[in-house]
């Protein structure tokens, strides 16, 4: 195990990361909400990239993993700033971006921020705009009132302790939506989605595919795969998707 490195950002946050050198394009893994860079997909892809001699970067957003801050302090915009800071400081040249769940939203935000650097994208159970279309849209009147009076609500999770969803996360999320305005992805994109995913629906995946514009976009549905998308067959599918965007037909 290599030691964790740290990057101090202009926003005053300290981001933990692992970077391995190699040839380009650099593969950047963007994890999901409350996930960290030690997750199965991140670690597997790092080892796979190393074996192929490809440069790779994984990191923890602020409030996640080994990075500074707490989850409750953060929001989509903060984590976007973290992503841009890590990519600018720690990588050079072209990028292959692999985003999982909330990391899929972050990948799309990165594509809006620096489309000239991205040459391919793989999104796994991408969850764009979930703070608005998932959380806010499903909140009861009492939950919406609690956001105003208490400043947060607690939501149960299938995978860990309850999520604390703050008023700031909802309000900031509205400034980061990607499904309301044109979304250009001028490079090969592969969207991967499990049919047994209880966190992100197939309808969300289809909506994203329909909404985005680009020369080479495909959606692959994997029967019975869940939101983790991290068993052996799913990891192989991710590998093939990365190779596909590296050298599209």
XYZ file of N, CA and C in Angstrom:
747
model
N 0.830 -1.193 0.000
C 0.000 0.000 0.000
C 0.875 1.257 0.000
N 0.633 2.124 -0.953
C 1.355 3.391 -0.963
C 0.715 4.358 0.027
N 1.521 5.265 0.544
C 1.018 6.229 1.524
C 0.095 7.232 0.846
N -0.895 7.682 1.589
C -1.810 8.702 1.091
C -1.098 10.042 0.982
N -1.333 10.748 -0.119
C -0.812 12.100 -0.290
C -1.951 13.093 -0.071
N -1.599 14.361 0.107
C -2.606 15.379 0.393
C -2.369 16.619 -0.460
N -3.474 17.224 -0.869
C -3.460 18.453 -1.652
C -4.247 19.514 -0.902
N -3.622 20.675 -0.680
C -4.311 21.812 -0.074
C -4.890 22.682 -1.182
N -6.202 22.932 -1.125
C -6.864 23.662 -2.199
C -7.000 25.143 -1.860
N -7.333 25.920 -2.873
C -7.506 27.361 -2.695
C -8.680 27.678 -1.777
N -9.607 26.730 -1.645
C -10.762 26.932 -0.767
C -10.458 26.584 0.688
N -9.216 26.178 0.961
C -8.839 25.855 2.330
C -9.151 24.438 2.756
N -9.403 23.577 1.789
C -9.689 22.182 2.106
C -8.468 21.315 1.801
N -8.351 20.213 2.516
C -7.212 19.298 2.338
C -7.733 17.975 1.798
N -7.319 17.650 0.580
C -7.833 16.476 -0.107
C -6.818 15.345 -0.083
N -7.270 14.180 0.344
C -6.442 12.978 0.321
C -6.521 12.348 -1.070
N -5.380 11.851 -1.558
C -5.407 11.245 -2.891
C -4.322 10.192 -3.049
N -4.514 9.355 -4.053
C -3.498 8.414 -4.521
C -3.357 8.625 -6.025
N -2.139 8.791 -6.454
C -1.867 8.990 -7.872
C -0.781 8.027 -8.308
N -1.006 7.373 -9.426
C 0.023 6.496 -9.984
C 0.394 7.005 -11.369
N 1.686 7.025 -11.627
C 2.185 7.554 -12.896
C 2.008 6.520 -14.005
N 2.023 7.016 -15.217
C 1.902 6.138 -16.368
C 1.635 6.968 -17.604
N 1.267 6.289 -18.677
C 0.966 6.980 -19.913
C -0.443 7.547 -19.844
N -0.710 8.477 -20.735
C -2.045 9.063 -20.793
C -2.964 8.291 -21.719
N -4.226 8.673 -21.749
C -4.830 9.685 -20.900
C -4.945 9.207 -19.447
N -4.847 10.143 -18.512
C -4.973 9.800 -17.100
C -6.415 9.415 -16.789
N -6.592 8.290 -16.099
C -7.914 7.896 -15.653
C -8.178 8.521 -14.285
N -9.279 9.240 -14.162
C -9.664 9.875 -12.908
C -10.952 9.226 -12.418
N -10.926 8.705 -11.195
C -12.131 8.077 -10.636
C -12.815 9.042 -9.683
N -14.102 9.242 -9.890
C -14.922 10.124 -9.058
C -15.960 9.280 -8.335
N -15.840 9.215 -7.016
C -16.697 8.343 -6.230
C -18.057 8.940 -5.937
N -18.878 8.142 -5.260
C -20.237 8.537 -4.969
C -20.387 9.246 -3.638
N -21.613 9.615 -3.331
C -21.944 10.315 -2.098
C -21.602 9.447 -0.895
N -20.788 9.988 0.006
C -20.343 9.309 1.221
C -19.480 8.083 0.940
N -19.038 7.915 -0.298
C -18.061 6.873 -0.608
C -16.663 7.455 -0.412
N -15.659 6.599 -0.467
C -14.291 7.101 -0.399
C -13.430 6.386 -1.421
N -12.180 6.826 -1.516
C -11.307 6.314 -2.569
C -10.802 4.905 -2.299
N -11.219 4.307 -1.170
C -10.845 2.920 -0.888
C -11.927 1.942 -1.326
N -12.947 2.433 -2.033
C -14.015 1.570 -2.511
C -13.518 0.561 -3.533
N -14.315 -0.481 -3.716
C -13.925 -1.593 -4.587
C -13.598 -1.123 -5.996
N -14.468 -0.312 -6.586
C -14.254 0.111 -7.976
C -12.990 0.955 -8.109
N -12.788 1.898 -7.191
C -11.619 2.779 -7.275
C -10.317 1.991 -7.172
N -10.246 1.109 -6.195
C -9.014 0.339 -5.971
C -8.777 -0.641 -7.117
N -9.846 -1.285 -7.586
C -9.715 -2.224 -8.698
C -9.220 -1.518 -9.955
N -9.817 -0.379 -10.279
C -9.418 0.324 -11.493
C -7.994 0.851 -11.398
N -7.585 1.243 -10.194
C -6.198 1.680 -10.020
C -5.231 0.537 -10.336
N -5.497 -0.647 -9.784
C -4.622 -1.794 -10.040
C -4.633 -2.160 -11.520
N -5.796 -2.094 -12.139
C -5.924 -2.405 -13.564
C -5.153 -1.391 -14.402
N -5.267 -0.112 -14.047
C -4.540 0.913 -14.783
C -3.025 0.734 -14.624
N -2.598 0.453 -13.394
C -1.167 0.232 -13.161
C -0.648 -0.917 -14.010
N -1.411 -1.999 -14.069
C -0.980 -3.163 -14.847
C -0.864 -2.828 -16.331
N -1.656 -1.858 -16.785
C -1.622 -1.452 -18.190
C -0.648 -0.302 -18.426
N -0.057 0.226 -17.346
C 0.881 1.345 -17.477
C 0.194 2.673 -17.703
N -1.085 2.775 -17.285
C -1.843 4.005 -17.493
C -1.885 4.829 -16.213
N -1.715 6.137 -16.334
C -1.778 7.018 -15.180
C -3.179 6.994 -14.570
N -3.245 7.142 -13.242
C -4.527 6.998 -12.536
C -4.552 7.915 -11.322
N -5.733 8.491 -11.066
C -5.926 9.333 -9.886
C -7.245 8.982 -9.218
N -7.178 8.758 -7.906
C -8.392 8.648 -7.078
C -8.194 9.558 -5.871
N -9.271 10.135 -5.381
C -9.147 11.066 -4.259
C -10.452 11.086 -3.476
N -10.380 11.651 -2.272
C -11.561 11.831 -1.437
C -12.026 13.278 -1.512
N -13.312 13.466 -1.804
C -13.870 14.810 -1.677
C -13.749 15.271 -0.224
N -13.814 16.566 0.010
C -13.854 17.062 1.388
C -15.079 16.461 2.097
N -14.883 16.157 3.385
C -15.953 15.524 4.139
C -16.118 14.047 3.856
N -15.220 13.482 3.076
C -15.236 12.062 2.735
C -13.864 11.464 3.058
N -13.858 10.199 3.464
C -12.605 9.476 3.634
C -11.589 10.192 4.501
N -10.385 10.349 3.964
C -9.278 10.945 4.714
C -9.149 12.452 4.511
N -10.022 13.035 3.710
C -9.929 14.478 3.458
C -10.505 15.275 4.623
N -10.214 16.559 4.645
C -10.654 17.418 5.740
C -12.160 17.663 5.675
N -12.701 18.134 6.796
C -14.098 18.522 6.842
C -15.024 17.377 7.175
N -16.303 17.711 7.346
C -17.327 16.703 7.605
C -18.315 16.676 6.451
N -18.955 15.539 6.274
C -19.917 15.387 5.182
C -21.013 16.444 5.267
N -21.490 16.696 6.470
C -22.621 17.606 6.651
C -22.294 19.040 6.233
N -21.012 19.384 6.213
C -20.599 20.733 5.801
C -20.619 20.902 4.284
N -20.612 19.817 3.552
C -20.366 19.874 2.118
C -21.605 19.950 1.264
N -21.382 20.131 -0.028
C -22.465 20.187 -1.006
C -21.876 19.876 -2.382
N -22.744 19.752 -3.371
C -22.307 19.389 -4.719
C -21.256 20.371 -5.242
N -21.475 21.661 -5.005
C -20.529 22.672 -5.486
C -19.159 22.559 -4.852
N -19.122 22.263 -3.541
C -17.835 22.069 -2.873
C -17.084 20.905 -3.507
N -17.800 19.824 -3.739
C -17.136 18.631 -4.274
C -16.743 18.824 -5.728
N -17.476 19.667 -6.443
C -17.052 20.042 -7.788
C -15.752 20.850 -7.722
N -15.685 21.798 -6.791
C -14.443 22.563 -6.610
C -13.279 21.634 -6.265
N -13.545 20.646 -5.417
C -12.506 19.670 -5.065
C -12.032 18.923 -6.305
N -12.990 18.503 -7.126
C -12.653 17.741 -8.328
C -11.795 18.565 -9.276
N -12.211 19.796 -9.519
C -11.453 20.672 -10.421
C -10.057 20.925 -9.859
N -9.970 21.159 -8.548
C -8.663 21.418 -7.929
C -7.740 20.217 -8.069
N -8.271 19.019 -7.804
C -7.447 17.810 -7.894
C -6.990 17.559 -9.317
N -7.898 17.708 -10.264
C -7.555 17.451 -11.661
C -6.517 18.457 -12.153
N -6.716 19.736 -11.831
C -5.774 20.756 -12.308
C -4.389 20.601 -11.681
N -4.348 20.275 -10.384
C -3.064 20.222 -9.689
C -2.323 18.904 -9.907
N -3.052 17.818 -10.136
C -2.435 16.491 -10.070
C -2.373 15.765 -11.401
N -2.977 16.327 -12.449
C -2.939 15.659 -13.752
C -2.525 16.638 -14.832
N -2.067 16.083 -15.933
C -1.727 16.876 -17.111
C -2.301 16.175 -18.334
N -2.620 16.958 -19.343
C -3.054 16.364 -20.597
C -4.459 15.799 -20.562
N -4.700 14.826 -21.426
C -6.045 14.296 -21.624
C -6.473 13.371 -20.485
N -7.798 13.252 -20.332
C -8.380 12.510 -19.220
C -9.444 11.530 -19.700
N -9.493 10.383 -19.034
C -10.645 9.486 -19.076
C -11.291 9.594 -17.703
N -12.535 10.032 -17.631
C -13.207 10.239 -16.354
C -14.191 9.105 -16.113
N -14.065 8.470 -14.949
C -14.973 7.403 -14.548
C -15.695 7.875 -13.288
N -17.012 8.079 -13.379
C -17.781 8.583 -12.251
C -18.853 7.609 -11.825
N -18.980 7.415 -10.519
C -19.959 6.474 -9.969
C -21.007 7.220 -9.158
N -22.281 7.032 -9.492
C -23.396 7.617 -8.751
C -23.271 9.153 -8.706
N -23.120 9.736 -7.515
C -22.906 11.181 -7.453
C -21.658 11.566 -8.243
N -20.683 10.666 -8.315
C -19.503 10.918 -9.131
C -19.826 11.037 -10.607
N -20.945 10.438 -11.035
C -21.397 10.637 -12.408
C -21.833 12.070 -12.634
N -22.537 12.632 -11.663
C -22.901 14.060 -11.728
C -21.637 14.903 -11.736
N -20.688 14.559 -10.870
C -19.433 15.308 -10.836
C -18.686 15.205 -12.163
N -18.741 14.049 -12.801
C -18.087 13.885 -14.104
C -18.716 14.820 -15.137
N -20.040 14.947 -15.094
C -20.731 15.828 -16.036
C -20.403 17.296 -15.758
N -20.310 17.655 -14.492
C -19.903 19.022 -14.143
C -18.474 19.295 -14.602
N -17.603 18.295 -14.468
C -16.224 18.461 -14.924
C -16.186 18.640 -16.433
N -17.061 17.932 -17.134
C -17.119 18.060 -18.592
C -17.552 19.462 -18.999
N -18.397 20.089 -18.206
C -18.802 21.468 -18.492
C -17.670 22.438 -18.173
N -16.875 22.097 -17.159
C -15.805 22.999 -16.722
C -14.567 22.917 -17.607
N -14.239 21.726 -18.089
C -13.026 21.571 -18.903
C -13.215 20.507 -19.985
N -14.129 20.746 -20.904
C -14.386 19.748 -21.950
C -13.186 19.474 -22.836
N -12.294 20.456 -22.923
C -11.138 20.297 -23.816
C -10.157 19.245 -23.327
N -10.243 18.866 -22.052
C -9.287 17.897 -21.523
C -9.817 16.464 -21.513
N -11.100 16.313 -21.614
C -11.692 14.975 -21.485
C -11.801 14.329 -22.861
N -11.289 13.107 -22.973
C -11.356 12.379 -24.243
C -12.285 11.180 -24.156
N -12.800 10.880 -22.965
C -13.738 9.772 -22.808
C -14.300 9.756 -21.402
N -15.520 9.216 -21.271
C -16.178 9.169 -19.968
C -16.941 7.862 -19.813
N -16.859 7.319 -18.595
C -17.680 6.171 -18.209
C -18.430 6.566 -16.949
N -19.749 6.504 -16.997
C -20.579 6.856 -15.845
C -21.327 5.614 -15.372
N -21.174 5.306 -14.098
C -21.751 4.093 -13.510
C -22.897 4.514 -12.590
N -24.124 4.141 -12.951
C -25.296 4.531 -12.162
C -25.267 6.022 -11.868
N -25.046 6.807 -12.907
C -24.928 8.255 -12.739
C -26.195 8.838 -12.114
N -25.993 9.795 -11.210
C -27.115 10.375 -10.473
C -27.139 11.897 -10.606
N -27.252 12.416 -11.838
C -27.281 13.870 -11.989
C -28.540 14.468 -11.362
N -28.393 15.633 -10.771
C -29.521 16.430 -10.265
C -30.300 15.722 -9.157
N -29.692 14.755 -8.458
C -30.462 13.975 -7.488
C -30.922 14.789 -6.286
N -30.207 15.877 -5.962
C -30.652 16.685 -4.822
C -32.021 17.301 -5.100
N -32.297 17.621 -6.366
C -33.571 18.232 -6.743
C -34.612 17.181 -7.130
N -34.231 16.284 -8.054
C -35.194 15.328 -8.605
C -35.400 14.112 -7.708
N -34.438 13.833 -6.834
C -34.574 12.724 -5.910
C -35.005 13.192 -4.534
N -34.154 13.974 -3.883
C -34.436 14.403 -2.511
C -35.610 15.387 -2.447
N -35.441 16.578 -3.023
C -36.451 17.619 -2.873
C -37.814 17.172 -3.410
N -37.799 16.501 -4.554
C -39.060 16.086 -5.166
C -39.830 15.088 -4.305
N -39.095 14.340 -3.470
C -39.751 13.322 -2.646
C -40.009 13.774 -1.213
N -39.499 14.933 -0.834
C -39.682 15.407 0.537
C -41.151 15.715 0.813
N -41.577 15.344 1.992
C -42.911 15.717 2.456
C -42.914 17.183 2.879
N -44.101 17.716 3.107
C -44.191 19.099 3.578
C -43.454 19.268 4.906
N -43.535 18.257 5.768
C -42.861 18.360 7.061
C -41.348 18.329 6.902
N -40.846 17.541 5.942
C -39.408 17.523 5.702
C -38.931 18.850 5.122
N -39.713 19.417 4.220
C -39.342 20.721 3.654
C -39.363 21.793 4.745
N -40.310 21.676 5.658
C -40.351 22.631 6.771
C -39.147 22.451 7.683
N -38.728 21.177 7.891
C -37.570 20.913 8.744
C -36.304 21.509 8.158
N -36.183 21.515 6.832
C -35.023 22.148 6.208
C -34.937 23.613 6.617
N -36.086 24.264 6.698
C -36.112 25.682 7.049
C -35.870 25.909 8.543
N -36.464 25.056 9.380
C -36.396 25.294 10.824
C -35.167 24.674 11.471
N -34.852 23.444 11.088
C -33.716 22.721 11.679
C -32.461 22.872 10.821
N -32.666 23.004 9.504
C -31.539 23.150 8.597
C -31.114 21.869 7.913
N -31.776 20.751 8.293
C -31.433 19.477 7.652
C -32.545 18.459 7.889
N -32.474 17.375 7.104
C -33.325 16.211 7.349
C -32.441 14.973 7.308
N -32.896 13.907 7.939
C -32.184 12.632 7.911
C -32.914 11.674 6.987
N -32.164 11.043 6.107
C -32.739 10.069 5.189
C -32.085 8.713 5.406
N -32.879 7.639 5.458
C -32.288 6.313 5.620
C -31.489 5.916 4.389
N -30.513 5.074 4.583
C -29.680 4.583 3.487
C -29.658 3.069 3.502
N -29.644 2.477 2.314
C -29.537 1.013 2.211
C -28.136 0.528 2.547
N -27.162 1.443 2.575
C -25.768 1.024 2.625
C -25.006 1.456 3.879
N -25.532 2.433 4.640
C -24.768 2.939 5.778
C -25.712 3.704 6.695
N -25.146 4.468 7.637
C -25.975 5.269 8.531
C -26.765 6.299 7.732
N -27.813 6.891 8.324
C -28.648 7.841 7.577
C -27.842 8.994 6.991
N -28.308 9.463 5.856
C -27.729 10.658 5.256
C -28.313 11.894 5.940
N -27.453 12.846 6.258
C -27.903 14.148 6.726
C -27.934 15.069 5.508
N -29.137 15.451 5.084
C -29.282 16.307 3.910
C -29.592 17.718 4.385
N -28.692 18.643 4.097
C -28.816 20.000 4.614
C -29.527 20.921 3.624
N -30.033 22.013 4.166
C -30.635 23.044 3.323
C -29.610 23.551 2.313
N -28.354 23.691 2.757
C -27.305 24.177 1.846
C -27.098 23.212 0.683
N -27.147 21.893 0.958
C -26.954 20.936 -0.130
C -28.061 21.066 -1.171
N -29.300 21.228 -0.713
C -30.409 21.363 -1.646
C -30.274 22.654 -2.453
N -30.023 23.757 -1.760
C -29.964 25.047 -2.452
C -28.769 25.130 -3.391
N -27.622 24.610 -2.967
C -26.450 24.611 -3.845
C -26.674 23.693 -5.044
N -27.313 22.535 -4.804
C -27.580 21.606 -5.892
C -28.348 22.257 -7.027
N -29.234 23.196 -6.683
C -30.036 23.870 -7.714
C -29.170 24.724 -8.639
N -28.003 25.097 -8.184
C -27.105 25.894 -9.021
C -26.181 25.010 -9.856
N -26.285 23.686 -9.663
C -25.373 22.755 -10.356
C -26.124 21.764 -11.242
N -27.399 21.990 -11.501
C -28.200 21.051 -12.278
C -27.689 20.960 -13.715
N -27.713 19.747 -14.267
C -27.182 19.550 -15.629
C -28.237 19.043 -16.610
N -29.437 18.731 -16.121
C -30.465 18.179 -16.998
C -31.493 19.217 -17.434
N -31.270 20.494 -17.078
C -32.201 21.553 -17.466
C -31.716 22.350 -18.663
N -30.436 22.396 -18.867
C -29.837 23.163 -19.951
C -29.062 22.215 -20.861
N -28.694 22.664 -22.055
C -27.940 21.794 -22.957
C -26.692 21.204 -22.284
N -26.451 19.928 -22.543
C -25.316 19.220 -21.954
C -24.542 18.545 -23.080
N -23.460 19.182 -23.482
C -22.645 18.665 -24.581
C -21.534 17.775 -24.034
N -21.453 16.585 -24.567
C -20.389 15.636 -24.203
C -19.681 15.243 -25.500
N -18.716 16.063 -25.933
C -18.107 15.898 -27.258
C -16.988 14.864 -27.295
N -17.255 13.693 -26.733
C -16.271 12.612 -26.661
C -17.056 11.320 -26.432
N -16.438 10.156 -26.589
C -17.152 8.907 -26.344
C -17.600 8.781 -24.881
N -18.842 8.368 -24.678
C -19.411 8.216 -23.340
C -20.110 6.871 -23.248
N -19.886 6.163 -22.132
C -20.598 4.920 -21.860
C -21.284 5.045 -20.508
N -22.613 4.970 -20.526
C -23.402 4.971 -19.301
C -23.705 3.518 -18.940
N -23.394 3.134 -17.702
C -23.632 1.774 -17.228
C -24.678 1.822 -16.123
N -25.674 0.938 -16.188
C -26.774 0.981 -15.232
C -27.277 -0.430 -14.922
N -27.380 -0.756 -13.638
C -27.929 -2.038 -13.224
C -29.439 -1.986 -13.125
N -30.104 -3.069 -13.506
C -31.569 -3.090 -13.447
C -32.086 -3.301 -12.030
N -31.218 -3.761 -11.112
C -31.633 -3.967 -9.719
C -31.171 -2.824 -8.819
N -30.818 -1.712 -9.415
C -30.358 -0.536 -8.662
C -31.562 0.111 -7.972
N -31.529 0.181 -6.645
C -32.625 0.792 -5.896
C -32.360 2.261 -5.576
N -31.169 2.759 -5.909
C -30.823 4.158 -5.624
C -30.983 5.054 -6.850
N -30.658 4.541 -8.029
C -30.777 5.294 -9.279
C -31.605 4.457 -10.247
N -32.637 5.049 -10.793
C -33.564 4.302 -11.640
C -33.079 4.211 -13.083
N -33.587 3.218 -13.797
C -33.331 3.119 -15.233
C -33.848 4.363 -15.937
N -34.974 4.905 -15.449
C -35.541 6.115 -16.046
C -34.553 7.281 -15.978
N -33.809 7.371 -14.876
C -32.791 8.423 -14.764
C -31.710 8.239 -15.826
N -31.278 6.996 -16.007
C -30.237 6.715 -17.001
C -30.715 7.061 -18.407
N -31.956 6.708 -18.714
C -32.498 7.003 -20.044
C -32.679 8.507 -20.230
N -33.133 9.190 -19.179
C -33.289 10.645 -19.262
C -31.963 11.327 -19.568
N -30.899 10.868 -18.897
C -29.575 11.437 -19.135
C -29.124 11.171 -20.566
N -29.315 9.952 -21.039
C -28.930 9.604 -22.411
C -29.685 10.462 -23.416
N -30.984 10.638 -23.181
C -31.795 11.434 -24.096
C -31.400 12.907 -24.068
N -31.048 13.395 -22.877
C -30.799 14.830 -22.719
C -29.440 15.262 -23.266
N -28.413 14.487 -23.008
C -27.058 14.874 -23.410
C -26.895 14.770 -24.921
N -25.986 15.570 -25.454
C -25.671 15.503 -26.874
C -24.196 15.172 -27.045
N -23.905 14.368 -28.044
C -22.526 13.985 -28.303
C -22.451 13.008 -29.452
N -21.252 12.800 -29.981
C -21.094 11.978 -31.178
C -21.129 10.482 -30.922
N -20.962 10.053 -29.656
C -20.790 8.616 -29.397
C -21.205 8.313 -27.960
N -22.509 8.145 -27.752
C -23.028 7.846 -26.417
C -23.831 6.552 -26.449
N -23.590 5.705 -25.450
C -24.321 4.443 -25.347
C -24.671 4.178 -23.889
N -25.819 3.544 -23.705
C -26.267 3.120 -22.383
C -26.329 1.611 -22.356
N -25.649 1.006 -21.380
C -25.669 -0.440 -21.204
C -26.423 -0.781 -19.926
N -27.513 -1.533 -20.053
C -28.255 -2.023 -18.895
C -27.767 -3.418 -18.545
N -27.468 -3.623 -17.264
C -26.947 -4.911 -16.810
C -27.992 -5.551 -15.892
N -28.548 -6.648 -16.334
C -29.627 -7.290 -15.586
C -29.141 -7.747 -14.211
N -29.909 -7.402 -13.197
C -29.705 -7.816 -11.797
C -28.535 -7.124 -11.106
N -27.811 -6.246 -11.783
C -26.732 -5.508 -11.106
C -27.346 -4.449 -10.197
N -26.773 -4.295 -8.992
C -27.305 -3.307 -8.056
C -26.491 -2.014 -8.131
N -26.766 -1.105 -7.193
C -26.135 0.206 -7.260
C -24.624 0.148 -7.054
N -24.180 -0.835 -6.309
C -22.721 -0.929 -6.077
C -21.971 -1.197 -7.372
N -22.535 -2.033 -8.242
C -21.941 -2.342 -9.545
C -20.463 -2.711 -9.382
N -20.195 -3.593 -8.404
C -18.788 -3.841 -8.086
C -18.435 -5.319 -7.928
N -19.308 -6.213 -8.390
C -18.889 -7.617 -8.365
C -17.981 -7.877 -9.569
N -17.462 -9.081 -9.662
C -16.497 -9.397 -10.711
C -16.970 -9.084 -12.117
N -18.155 -9.569 -12.508
C -18.641 -9.276 -13.859
C -18.833 -7.777 -14.110
N -19.307 -7.040 -13.115
C -19.507 -5.604 -13.290
C -18.175 -4.883 -13.450
N -17.166 -5.295 -12.677
C -15.850 -4.676 -12.809
C -15.284 -4.921 -14.206
N -15.529 -6.099 -14.761
C -15.069 -6.372 -16.122
C -15.805 -5.508 -17.143
N -17.080 -5.260 -16.886
C -17.850 -4.395 -17.783
C -17.292 -2.972 -17.746
N -16.927 -2.501 -16.561
C -16.328 -1.162 -16.459
C -15.012 -1.103 -17.233
N -14.187 -2.135 -17.080
C -12.923 -2.184 -17.820
C -13.170 -2.091 -19.321
N -14.124 -2.877 -19.814
C -14.405 -2.879 -21.252
C -14.917 -1.512 -21.707
N -15.701 -0.862 -20.852
C -16.203 0.462 -21.204
C -15.073 1.479 -21.302
N -14.107 1.391 -20.375
C -12.952 2.283 -20.440
C -12.170 2.055 -21.728
N -11.923 0.803 -22.052
C -11.210 0.497 -23.294
C -11.989 0.982 -24.503
N -13.311 0.892 -24.429
C -14.151 1.302 -25.542
C -14.054 2.792 -25.795
N -14.049 3.604 -24.735
C -13.949 5.060 -24.952
C -12.524 5.469 -25.306
N -11.549 4.626 -24.931
C -10.163 4.905 -25.321
C -9.968 4.684 -26.822
N -10.634 3.684 -27.363
C -10.478 3.336 -28.768
C -11.828 2.969 -29.360
N -12.718 3.952 -29.507
C -14.067 3.658 -30.024
C -14.017 3.112 -31.424
N -15.033 2.313 -31.725
C -15.113 1.719 -33.068
C -15.377 2.792 -34.121
